[in-house]
Short mmCIF file of C-alpha atoms in Angstrom, two decimals:
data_model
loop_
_atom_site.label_atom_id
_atom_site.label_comp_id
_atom_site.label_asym_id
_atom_site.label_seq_id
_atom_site.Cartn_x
_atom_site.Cartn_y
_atom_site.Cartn_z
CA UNK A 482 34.96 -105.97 11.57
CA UNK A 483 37.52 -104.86 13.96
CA UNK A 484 36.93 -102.84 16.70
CA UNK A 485 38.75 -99.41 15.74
CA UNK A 486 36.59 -99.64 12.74
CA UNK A 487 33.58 -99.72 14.67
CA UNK A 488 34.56 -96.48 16.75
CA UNK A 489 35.37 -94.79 12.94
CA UNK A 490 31.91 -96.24 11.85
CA UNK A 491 30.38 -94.18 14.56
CA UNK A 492 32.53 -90.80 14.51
CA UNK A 493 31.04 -90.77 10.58
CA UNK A 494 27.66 -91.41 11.32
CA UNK A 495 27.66 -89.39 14.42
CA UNK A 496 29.05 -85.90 12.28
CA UNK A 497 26.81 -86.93 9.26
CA UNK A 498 23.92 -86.54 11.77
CA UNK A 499 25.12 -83.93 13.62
CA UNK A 500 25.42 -81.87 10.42
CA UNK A 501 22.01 -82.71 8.34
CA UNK A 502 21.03 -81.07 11.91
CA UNK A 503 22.26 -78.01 11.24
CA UNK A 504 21.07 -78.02 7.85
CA UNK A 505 18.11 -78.18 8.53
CA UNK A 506 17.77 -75.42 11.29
CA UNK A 507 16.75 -71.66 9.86
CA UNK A 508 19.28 -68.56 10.81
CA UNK A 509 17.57 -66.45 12.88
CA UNK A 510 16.43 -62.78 11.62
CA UNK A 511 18.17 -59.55 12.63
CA UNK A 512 16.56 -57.46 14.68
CA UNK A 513 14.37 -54.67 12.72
CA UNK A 514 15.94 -50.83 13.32
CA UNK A 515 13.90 -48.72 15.19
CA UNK A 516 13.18 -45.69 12.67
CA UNK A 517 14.49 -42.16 13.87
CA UNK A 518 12.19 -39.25 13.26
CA UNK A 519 12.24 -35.75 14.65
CA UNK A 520 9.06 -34.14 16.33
CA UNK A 521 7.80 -30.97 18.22
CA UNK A 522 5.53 -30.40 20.85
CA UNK A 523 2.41 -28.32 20.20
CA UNK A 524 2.66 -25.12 21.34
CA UNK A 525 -0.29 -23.24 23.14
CA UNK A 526 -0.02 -19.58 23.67
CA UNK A 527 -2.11 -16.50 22.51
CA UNK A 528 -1.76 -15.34 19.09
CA UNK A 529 -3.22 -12.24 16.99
CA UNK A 530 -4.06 -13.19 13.90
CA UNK A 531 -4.05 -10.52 10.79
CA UNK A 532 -3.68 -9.91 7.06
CA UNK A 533 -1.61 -7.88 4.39
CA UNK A 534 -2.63 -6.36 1.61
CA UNK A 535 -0.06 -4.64 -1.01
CA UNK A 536 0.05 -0.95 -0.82
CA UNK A 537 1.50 1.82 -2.50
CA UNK A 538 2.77 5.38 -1.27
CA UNK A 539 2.10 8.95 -2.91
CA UNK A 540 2.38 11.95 -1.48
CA UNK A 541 -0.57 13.00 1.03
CA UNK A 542 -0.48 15.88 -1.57
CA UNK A 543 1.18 15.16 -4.98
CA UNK A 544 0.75 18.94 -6.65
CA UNK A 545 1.81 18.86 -10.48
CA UNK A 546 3.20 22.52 -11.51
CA UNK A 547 2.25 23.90 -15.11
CA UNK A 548 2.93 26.55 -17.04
CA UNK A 549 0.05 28.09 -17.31
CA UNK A 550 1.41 31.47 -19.82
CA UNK A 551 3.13 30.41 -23.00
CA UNK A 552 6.88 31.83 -22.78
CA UNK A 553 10.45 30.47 -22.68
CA UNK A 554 11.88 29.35 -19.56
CA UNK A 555 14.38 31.39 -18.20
CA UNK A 556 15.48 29.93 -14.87
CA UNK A 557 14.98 26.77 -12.82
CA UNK A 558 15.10 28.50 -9.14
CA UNK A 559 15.21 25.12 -6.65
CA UNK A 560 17.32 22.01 -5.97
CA UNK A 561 16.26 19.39 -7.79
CA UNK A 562 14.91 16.78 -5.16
CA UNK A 563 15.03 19.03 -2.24
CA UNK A 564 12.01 20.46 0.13
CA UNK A 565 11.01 23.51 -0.70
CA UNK A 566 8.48 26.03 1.46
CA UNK A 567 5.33 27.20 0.38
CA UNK A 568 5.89 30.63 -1.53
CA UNK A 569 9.35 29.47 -2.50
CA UNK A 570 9.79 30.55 -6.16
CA UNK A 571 10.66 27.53 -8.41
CA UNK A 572 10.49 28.76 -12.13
CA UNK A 573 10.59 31.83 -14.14
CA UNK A 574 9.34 31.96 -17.50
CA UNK A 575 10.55 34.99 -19.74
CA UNK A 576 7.55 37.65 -18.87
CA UNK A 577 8.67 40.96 -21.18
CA UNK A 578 5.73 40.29 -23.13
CA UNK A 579 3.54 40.02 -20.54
CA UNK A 580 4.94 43.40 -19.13
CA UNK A 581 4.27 45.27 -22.45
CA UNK A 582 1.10 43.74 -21.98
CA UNK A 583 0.18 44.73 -18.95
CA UNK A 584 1.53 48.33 -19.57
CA UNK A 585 -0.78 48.65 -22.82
CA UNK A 586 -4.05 47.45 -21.01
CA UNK A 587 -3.30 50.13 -17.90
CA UNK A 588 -2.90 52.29 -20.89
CA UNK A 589 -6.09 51.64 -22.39
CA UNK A 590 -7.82 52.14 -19.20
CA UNK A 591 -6.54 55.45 -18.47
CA UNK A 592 -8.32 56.33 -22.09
CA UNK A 593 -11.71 54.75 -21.58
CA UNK A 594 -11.91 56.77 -17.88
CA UNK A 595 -11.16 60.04 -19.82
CA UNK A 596 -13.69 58.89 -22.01
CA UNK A 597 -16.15 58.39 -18.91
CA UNK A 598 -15.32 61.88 -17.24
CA UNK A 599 -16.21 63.37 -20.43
CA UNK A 600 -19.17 62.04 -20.87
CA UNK A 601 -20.37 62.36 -17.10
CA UNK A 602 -19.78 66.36 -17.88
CA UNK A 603 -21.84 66.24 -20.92
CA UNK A 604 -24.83 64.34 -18.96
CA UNK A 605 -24.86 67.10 -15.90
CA UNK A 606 -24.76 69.83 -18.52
CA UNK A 607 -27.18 68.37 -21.09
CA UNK A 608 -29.87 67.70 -18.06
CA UNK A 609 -30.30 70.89 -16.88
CA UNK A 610 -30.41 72.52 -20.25
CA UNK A 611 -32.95 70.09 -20.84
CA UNK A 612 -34.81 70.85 -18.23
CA UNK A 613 -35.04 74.62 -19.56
CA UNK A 614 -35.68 73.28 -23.21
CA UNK A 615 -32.17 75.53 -24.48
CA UNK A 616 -31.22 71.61 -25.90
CA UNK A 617 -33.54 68.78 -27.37
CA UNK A 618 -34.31 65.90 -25.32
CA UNK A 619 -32.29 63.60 -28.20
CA UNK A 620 -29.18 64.99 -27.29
CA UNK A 621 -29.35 64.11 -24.04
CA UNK A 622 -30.39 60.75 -24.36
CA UNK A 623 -27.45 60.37 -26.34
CA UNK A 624 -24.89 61.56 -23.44
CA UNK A 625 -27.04 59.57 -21.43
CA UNK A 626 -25.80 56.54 -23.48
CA UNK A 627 -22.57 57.46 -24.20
CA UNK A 628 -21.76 57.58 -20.73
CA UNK A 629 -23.20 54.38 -20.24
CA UNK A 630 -21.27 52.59 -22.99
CA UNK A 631 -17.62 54.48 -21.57
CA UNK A 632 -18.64 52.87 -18.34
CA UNK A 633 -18.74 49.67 -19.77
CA UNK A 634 -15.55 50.41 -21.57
CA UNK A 635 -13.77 51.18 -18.31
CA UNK A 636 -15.47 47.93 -16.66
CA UNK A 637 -13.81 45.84 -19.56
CA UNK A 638 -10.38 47.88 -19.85
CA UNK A 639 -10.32 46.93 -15.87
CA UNK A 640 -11.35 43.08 -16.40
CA UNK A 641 -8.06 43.60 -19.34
CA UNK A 642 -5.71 44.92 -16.74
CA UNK A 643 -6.32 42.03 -14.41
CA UNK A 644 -6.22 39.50 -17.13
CA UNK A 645 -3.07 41.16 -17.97
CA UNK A 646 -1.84 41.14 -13.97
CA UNK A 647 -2.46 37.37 -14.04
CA UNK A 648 -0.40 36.17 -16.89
CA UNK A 649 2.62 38.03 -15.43
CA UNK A 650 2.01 36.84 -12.02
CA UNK A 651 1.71 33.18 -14.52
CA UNK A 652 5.31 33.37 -15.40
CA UNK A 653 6.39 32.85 -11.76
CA UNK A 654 5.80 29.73 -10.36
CA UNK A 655 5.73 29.39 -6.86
CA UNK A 656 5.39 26.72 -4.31
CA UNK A 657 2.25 26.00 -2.98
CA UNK A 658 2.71 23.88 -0.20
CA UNK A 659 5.66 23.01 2.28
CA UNK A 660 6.65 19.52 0.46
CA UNK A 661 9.27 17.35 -1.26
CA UNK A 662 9.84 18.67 -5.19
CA UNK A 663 10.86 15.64 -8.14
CA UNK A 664 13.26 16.80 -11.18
CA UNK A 665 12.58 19.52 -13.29
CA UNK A 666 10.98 18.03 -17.04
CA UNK A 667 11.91 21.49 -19.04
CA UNK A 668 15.10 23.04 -19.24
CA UNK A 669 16.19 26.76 -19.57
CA UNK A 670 15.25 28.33 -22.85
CA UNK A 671 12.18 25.94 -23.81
CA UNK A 672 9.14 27.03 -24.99
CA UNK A 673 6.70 26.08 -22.52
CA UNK A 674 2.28 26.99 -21.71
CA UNK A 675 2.15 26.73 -26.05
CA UNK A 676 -1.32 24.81 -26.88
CA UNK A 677 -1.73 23.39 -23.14
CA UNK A 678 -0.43 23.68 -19.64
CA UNK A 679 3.03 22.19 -19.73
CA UNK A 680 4.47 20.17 -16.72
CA UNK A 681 7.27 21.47 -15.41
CA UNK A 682 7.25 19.09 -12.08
CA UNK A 683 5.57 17.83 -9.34
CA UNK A 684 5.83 18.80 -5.76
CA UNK A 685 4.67 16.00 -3.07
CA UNK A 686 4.27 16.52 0.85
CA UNK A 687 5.40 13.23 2.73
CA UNK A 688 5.21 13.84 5.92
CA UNK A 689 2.71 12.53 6.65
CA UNK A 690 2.44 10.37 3.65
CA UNK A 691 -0.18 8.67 1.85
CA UNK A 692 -0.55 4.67 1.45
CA UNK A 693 -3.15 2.97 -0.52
CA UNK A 694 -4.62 -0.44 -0.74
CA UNK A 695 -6.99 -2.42 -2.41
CA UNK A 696 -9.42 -4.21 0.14
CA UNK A 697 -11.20 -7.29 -1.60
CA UNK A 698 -15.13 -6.93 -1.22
CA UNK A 699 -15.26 -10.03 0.72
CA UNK A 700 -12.80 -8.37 3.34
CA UNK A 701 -14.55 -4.90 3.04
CA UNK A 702 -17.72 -6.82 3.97
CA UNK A 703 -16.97 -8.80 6.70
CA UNK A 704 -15.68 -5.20 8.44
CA UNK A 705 -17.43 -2.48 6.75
CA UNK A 706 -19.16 -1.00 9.95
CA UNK A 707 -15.54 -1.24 11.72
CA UNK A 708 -14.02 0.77 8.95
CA UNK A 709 -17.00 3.33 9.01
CA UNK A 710 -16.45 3.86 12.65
CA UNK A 711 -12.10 3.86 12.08
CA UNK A 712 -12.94 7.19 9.36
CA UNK A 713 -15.63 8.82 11.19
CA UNK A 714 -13.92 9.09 14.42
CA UNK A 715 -12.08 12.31 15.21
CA UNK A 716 -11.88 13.23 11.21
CA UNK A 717 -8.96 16.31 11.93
CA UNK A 718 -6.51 14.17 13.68
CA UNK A 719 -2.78 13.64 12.57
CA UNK A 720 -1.12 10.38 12.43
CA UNK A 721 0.83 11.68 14.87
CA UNK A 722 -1.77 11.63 17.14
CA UNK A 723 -2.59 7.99 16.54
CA UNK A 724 -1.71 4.99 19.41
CA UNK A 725 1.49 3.81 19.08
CA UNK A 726 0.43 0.57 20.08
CA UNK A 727 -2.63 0.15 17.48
CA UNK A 728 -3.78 0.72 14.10
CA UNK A 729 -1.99 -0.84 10.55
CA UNK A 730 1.75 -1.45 10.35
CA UNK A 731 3.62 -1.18 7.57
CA UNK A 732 6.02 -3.63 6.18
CA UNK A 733 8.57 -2.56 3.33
CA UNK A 734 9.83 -4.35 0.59
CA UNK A 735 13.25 -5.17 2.38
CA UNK A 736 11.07 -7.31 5.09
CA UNK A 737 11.45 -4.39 7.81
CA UNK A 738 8.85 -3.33 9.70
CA UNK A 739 8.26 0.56 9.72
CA UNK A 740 8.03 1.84 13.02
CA UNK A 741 5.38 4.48 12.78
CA UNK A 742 1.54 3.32 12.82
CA UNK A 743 -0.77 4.10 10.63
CA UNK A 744 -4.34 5.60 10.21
CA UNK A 745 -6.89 4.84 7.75
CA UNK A 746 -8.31 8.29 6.40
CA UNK A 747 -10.26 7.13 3.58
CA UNK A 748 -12.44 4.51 2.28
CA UNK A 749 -13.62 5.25 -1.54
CA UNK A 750 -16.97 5.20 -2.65
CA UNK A 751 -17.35 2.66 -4.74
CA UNK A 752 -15.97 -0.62 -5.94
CA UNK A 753 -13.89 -1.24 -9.15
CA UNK A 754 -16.13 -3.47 -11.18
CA UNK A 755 -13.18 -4.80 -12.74
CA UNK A 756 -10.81 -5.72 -9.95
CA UNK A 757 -13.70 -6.68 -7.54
CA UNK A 758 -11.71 -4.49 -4.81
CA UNK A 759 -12.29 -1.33 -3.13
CA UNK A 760 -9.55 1.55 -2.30
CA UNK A 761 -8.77 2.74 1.01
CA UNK A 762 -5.48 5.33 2.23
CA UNK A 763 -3.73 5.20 5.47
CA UNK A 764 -1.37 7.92 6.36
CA UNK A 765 1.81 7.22 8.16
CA UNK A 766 3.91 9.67 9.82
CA UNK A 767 7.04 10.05 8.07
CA UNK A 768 9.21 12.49 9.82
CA UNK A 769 12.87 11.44 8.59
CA UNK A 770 11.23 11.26 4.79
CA UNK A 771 12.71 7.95 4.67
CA UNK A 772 9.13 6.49 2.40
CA UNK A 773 8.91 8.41 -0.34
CA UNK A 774 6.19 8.20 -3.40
CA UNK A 775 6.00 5.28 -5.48
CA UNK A 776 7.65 2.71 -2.78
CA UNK A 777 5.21 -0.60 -2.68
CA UNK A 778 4.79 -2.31 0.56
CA UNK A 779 2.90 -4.48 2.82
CA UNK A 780 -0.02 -3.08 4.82
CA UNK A 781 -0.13 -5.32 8.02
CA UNK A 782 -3.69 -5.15 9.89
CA UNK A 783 -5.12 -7.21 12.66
CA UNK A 784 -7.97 -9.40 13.03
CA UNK A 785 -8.54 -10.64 16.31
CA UNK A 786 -6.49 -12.38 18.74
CA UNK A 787 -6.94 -16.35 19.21
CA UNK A 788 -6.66 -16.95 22.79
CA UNK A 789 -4.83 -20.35 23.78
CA UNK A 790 -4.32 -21.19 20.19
CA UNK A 791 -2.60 -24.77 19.18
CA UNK A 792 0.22 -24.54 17.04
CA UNK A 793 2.31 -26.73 14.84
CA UNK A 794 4.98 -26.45 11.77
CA UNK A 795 3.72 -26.45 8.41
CA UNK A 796 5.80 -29.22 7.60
CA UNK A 797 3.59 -31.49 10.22
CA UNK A 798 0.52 -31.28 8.26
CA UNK A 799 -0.42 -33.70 5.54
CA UNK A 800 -3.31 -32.93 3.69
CA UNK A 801 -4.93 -35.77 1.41
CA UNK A 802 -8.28 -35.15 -0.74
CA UNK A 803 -9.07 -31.88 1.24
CA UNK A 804 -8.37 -33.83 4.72
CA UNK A 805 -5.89 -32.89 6.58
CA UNK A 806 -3.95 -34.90 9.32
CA UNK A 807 -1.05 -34.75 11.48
CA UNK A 808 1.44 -38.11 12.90
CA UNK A 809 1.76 -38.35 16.43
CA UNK A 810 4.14 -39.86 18.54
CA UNK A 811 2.40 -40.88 22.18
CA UNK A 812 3.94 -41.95 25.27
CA UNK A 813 4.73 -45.32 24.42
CA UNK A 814 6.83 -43.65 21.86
CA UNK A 815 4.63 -45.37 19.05
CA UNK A 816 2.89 -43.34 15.76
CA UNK A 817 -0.73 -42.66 15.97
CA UNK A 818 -2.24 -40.72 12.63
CA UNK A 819 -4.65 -37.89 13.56
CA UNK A 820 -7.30 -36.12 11.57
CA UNK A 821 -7.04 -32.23 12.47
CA UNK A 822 -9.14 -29.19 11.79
CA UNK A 823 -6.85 -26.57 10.94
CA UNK A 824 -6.95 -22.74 11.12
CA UNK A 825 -5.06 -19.53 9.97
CA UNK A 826 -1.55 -19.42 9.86
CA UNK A 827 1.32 -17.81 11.66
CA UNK A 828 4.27 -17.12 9.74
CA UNK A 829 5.57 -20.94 9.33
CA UNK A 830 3.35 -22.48 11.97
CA UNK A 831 -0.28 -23.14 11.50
CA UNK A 832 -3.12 -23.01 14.38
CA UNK A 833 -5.15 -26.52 14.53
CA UNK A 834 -8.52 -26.32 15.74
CA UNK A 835 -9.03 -29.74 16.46
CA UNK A 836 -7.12 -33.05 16.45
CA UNK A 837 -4.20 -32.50 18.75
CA UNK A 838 -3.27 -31.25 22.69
CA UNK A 839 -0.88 -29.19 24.36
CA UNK A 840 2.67 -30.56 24.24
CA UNK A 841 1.85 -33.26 22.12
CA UNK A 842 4.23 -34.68 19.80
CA UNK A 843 3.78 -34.38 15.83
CA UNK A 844 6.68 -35.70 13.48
CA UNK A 845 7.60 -33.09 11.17
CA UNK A 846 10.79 -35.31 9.98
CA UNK A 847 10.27 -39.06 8.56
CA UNK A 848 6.78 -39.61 8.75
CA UNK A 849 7.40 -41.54 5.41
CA UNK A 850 9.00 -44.22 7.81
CA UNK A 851 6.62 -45.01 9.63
CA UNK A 852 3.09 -46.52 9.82
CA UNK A 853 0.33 -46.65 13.21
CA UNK A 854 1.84 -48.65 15.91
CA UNK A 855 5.34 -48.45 15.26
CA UNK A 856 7.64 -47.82 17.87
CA UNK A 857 9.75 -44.97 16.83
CA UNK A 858 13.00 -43.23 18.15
CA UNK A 859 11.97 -39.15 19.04
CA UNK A 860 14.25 -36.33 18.48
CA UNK A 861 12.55 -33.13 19.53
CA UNK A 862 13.34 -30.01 17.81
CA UNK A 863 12.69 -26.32 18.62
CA UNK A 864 9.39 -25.49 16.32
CA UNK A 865 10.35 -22.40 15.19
CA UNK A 866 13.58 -23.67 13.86
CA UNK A 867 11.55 -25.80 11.41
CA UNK A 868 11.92 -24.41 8.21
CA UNK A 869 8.78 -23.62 6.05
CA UNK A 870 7.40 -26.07 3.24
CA UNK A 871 7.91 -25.34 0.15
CA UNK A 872 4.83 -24.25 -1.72
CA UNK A 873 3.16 -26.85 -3.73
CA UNK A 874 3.44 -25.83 -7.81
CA UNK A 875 0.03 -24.81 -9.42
CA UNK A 876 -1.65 -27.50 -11.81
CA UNK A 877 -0.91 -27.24 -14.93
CA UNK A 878 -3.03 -25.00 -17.15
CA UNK A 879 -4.91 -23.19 -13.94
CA UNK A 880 -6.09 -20.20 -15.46
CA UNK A 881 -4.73 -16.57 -13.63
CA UNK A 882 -6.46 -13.40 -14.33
CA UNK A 883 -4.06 -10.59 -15.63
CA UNK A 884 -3.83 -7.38 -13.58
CA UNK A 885 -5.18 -4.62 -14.55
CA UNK A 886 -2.14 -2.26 -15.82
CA UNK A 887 -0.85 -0.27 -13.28
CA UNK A 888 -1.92 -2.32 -10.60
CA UNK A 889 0.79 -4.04 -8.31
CA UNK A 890 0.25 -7.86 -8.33
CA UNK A 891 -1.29 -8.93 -4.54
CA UNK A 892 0.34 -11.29 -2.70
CA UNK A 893 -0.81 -15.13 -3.15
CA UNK A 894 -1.54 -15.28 0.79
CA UNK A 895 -2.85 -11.73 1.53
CA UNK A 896 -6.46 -12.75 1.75
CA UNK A 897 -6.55 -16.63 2.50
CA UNK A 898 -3.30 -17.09 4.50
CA UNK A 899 -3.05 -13.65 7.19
CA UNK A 900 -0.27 -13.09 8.74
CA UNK A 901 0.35 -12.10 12.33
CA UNK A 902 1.08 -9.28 14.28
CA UNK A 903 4.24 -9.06 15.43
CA UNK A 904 3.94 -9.83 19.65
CA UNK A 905 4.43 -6.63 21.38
#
C-alpha cells in the first residue's frame, strides 16, 4: 500500500468516527417559557358593608275618587296628570235631580213644622181646659200625642233635608289633599254612582313619597330592636328633617343613585305566611316629583362598616367543593396556592377574612398556567379595572319558587351578597 493511500485510509476512518460521534450525542432542550400572568395587590382600606332589597313607590297618600250619587257626568274640571290643591273641584256630575230633591224635602219640612205649631196650640189649650174639666182628659192625651208624633215628623223631614244636602254636595267632587292626580277613567256624559261607587281617578301626594320593601324574617330578626328604635324615634318628623348623611338610599332602575335619604316610617305587623317576608315603608323627599308611583327600585341600607378589610377581585377566587382558595405570586416571583376564608362582597371585589396580607399578590389572569413553585412573569393590574365573573349557571332542574302575583321578583344577591355604601 502506498503511502497517499494510507493518509486517505485515515481521512475515512477519522470522519467515520468523528461522525458516529455526533450521532450519538442528544440535542439539547429549549429552554421552557416563563408563563405570563396578571395579578393585583390586596387592598386594605375601610369598607361599609350593606344590602338591597327591591322596593316599590306609591303615593304617601294614594286617594281613589268615586262617585258616590248616581248621575251623568257633566264635566271633567282638572288637567289630566297635573297637581291639583286641596278643595280644587275635579268633577261635576249632572245634579238637577238632586236639586228637585232637595227642594221637595225643604218642602216637606216646612209642612210637618206647621203640623207641629198646630199641635203645640192644641196641647196649651186642651191642658188648661182640662184642668177645669170644660174637655175630657182623652182629648188631650190625644194632642198630647199628636204633637209628639209631628215632632218626630219634623226630626225625620230634617234628617231628609240633609240626606238631600249631601247627595248634591255628592255630585261635586273635590280634591282632598294637595297631590299629583292620574287620568280621568269616565268621560263626559257617562252614567256613573249606578249599583256602586264608580272610580273616576286617583289622586296621589309624592312629595314626600312612599317606598316599600319586603324584609326577609331572617333580616328582620337579626335587627328587629334597631328597627323598633328607627320608628319610635321622633314619630312626627319629615324626611326632610332626616341626616343627609344617614339613613337608606335609594337606587333607581337606571343604576343612579337618588340623592335624597330616606326614613323608615313603618314596619307592619305581621309576616306574610306565604312569602316568609315582612313589609316596611320609607319615605323619601321628593321635591322635583321626579319618583312617581309605581317606579321599582333598589333600597340600599347599611350594615356595619369593616374596618381594615382585605380585598381582592372576584375573578381571584377559586372555589372547589365549598373551599375556597386564592394563587399567589411571592417575592421570588413563584405561585404559592392559598386556602382563604372569605367574606361579603363589594361590588366586584370580595373581602377575605383569612388567607392573604396587605399588598400581596393574587393572579386573577392565567392561573390555569401555572402550578406551586413555578416561577412566573407578573403584570400588575389596577383591581378595580378587573372586570366581574360571570355568574356561574344554576344546575339543571334546581327548583325556584314562583312569586306571588303582584310581587316584584328580589334580586338574586339582595340577602346573601350586600352591597356597599357608596364612600362618602
Amino acid at each position: 500500500m502506498t503511502p497517499p493511500l494510507n493518509r486517505i485510509v485515515v481521512l475515512i476512518t477519522s470522519a467515520a468516527a468523528a461522525l458516529a460521534l455526533a450521532c450519538g450525542e442528544k440535542a439539547a432542550p429549549p429552554a421552557a417559557a416563563v408563563p405570563e400572568v396578571s395579578v393585583v395587590e390586596v387592598i386594605q382600606r375601610d369598607v361599609p358593608i350593606g344590602g338591597e332589597l327591591t322596593a316599590t313607590m306609591r303615593g304617601f297618600e294614594d286617594i281613589e275618587l268615586r262617585a258616590r250619587v248616581e248621575g251623568y257626568l257633566k264635566s271633567i274640571d282638572f288637567r289630566e296628570g297635573s297637581e291639583v290643591k286641596k278643595g280644587q273641584l275635579l268633577f261635576t256630575i249632572d245634579d238637577q235631580s238632586y236639586r228637585a230633591k232637595l227642594a221637595e224635602s225643604k218642602g216637606a219640612l216646612a209642612r210637618t213644622q206647621a203640623e207641629l205649631s198646630k199641635a203645640d196650640l192644641d196641647v196649651s189649650r186642651y191642658r188648661p181646659l182640662a184642668a177645669e174639666r170644660a174637655v175630657s182628659q182623652a182629648e188631650l192625651d190625644n194632642a198630647v200625642s199628636a204633637q209628639k208624633a209631628a215632632r218626630a215628623q219634623v226630626d225625620a223631614a230634617k234628617a231628609n233635608v240633609e240626606n238631600a244636602t249631601l247627595d248634591l254636595g255628592y255630585t261635586k267632587i273635590t280634591a282632598p289633599i294637595n297631590g299629583l292626580i292620574g287620568r280621568a277613567q269616565r268621560k263626559v256624559g257617562d252614567l256613573v254612582g249606578k249599583g256602586e261607587p264608580t272610580l273616576l281617578s286617583v289622586l296621589s301626594s309624592i312629595d314626600p313619597i312612599r317606598v316599600s320593601v319586603n324584609i326577609p324574617e331572617s333580616l328582620y330578626l337579626r335587627y328587629a330592636s334597631q328597627l323598633q328604635t328607627a320608628t319610635a324615634e321622633q314619630p312626627a318628623a319629615t324626611p326632610q328633617q332626616a341626616d343627609a348623611r344617614e339613613g337608606p338610599q335609594l337606587v333607581l332602575a337606571d343604576g343612579s343613585t337618588y340623592p335624597q335619604r330616606g326614613r323608615l316610617v313603618l314596619v307592619d305587623r305581621s309576616v306574610d305566611s306565604q312569602t316568609g317576608t315582612l313589609r316596611a315603608d320609607l319615605t323619601f323627599p321628593n321635591p322635583n316629583r321626579v319618583l312617581r308611583p309605581g317606579l321599582y327600585a333598589k333600597v340600599r341600607y347599611k350594615e356595619e362598616v369593616r374596618p381594615a378589610a382585605l380585598l381582592v377581585p372576584q375573578r381571584a377566587v377559586q372555589e372547589l367543593q365549598g373551599q375556597f382558595s386564592v394563587v399567589v405570586v411571592n417575592a421570588e416571583n413563584k405561585v404559592e396556592g392559598r386556602k382563604v376564608k372569605t367574606g361579603p362582597r363589594v361590588g366586584n371585589l370580595w373581602i377575605l377574612e383569612e388567607g392573604v396580607k396587605p399588598g400581596e399578590k393574587v393572579i386573577v389572569e392565567g392561573v390555569q398556567k401555572v402550578r406551586d413553585g413555578v416561577a412566573v412573569k407578573a403584570t400588575v393590574v389596577p383591581a378595580e379595572a378587573v372586570p366581574p365573573a360571570a355568574p356561574a349557571p344554576a344546575p339543571a332542574g334546581t327548583p325556584v319558587a314562583p312569586a306571588p302575583a303582584g310581587t316584584p321578583a328580589a334580586p338574586a344577591a339582595a340577602s346573601t351578597s350586600p352591597a356597599p355604601e357608596p364612600s362618602r
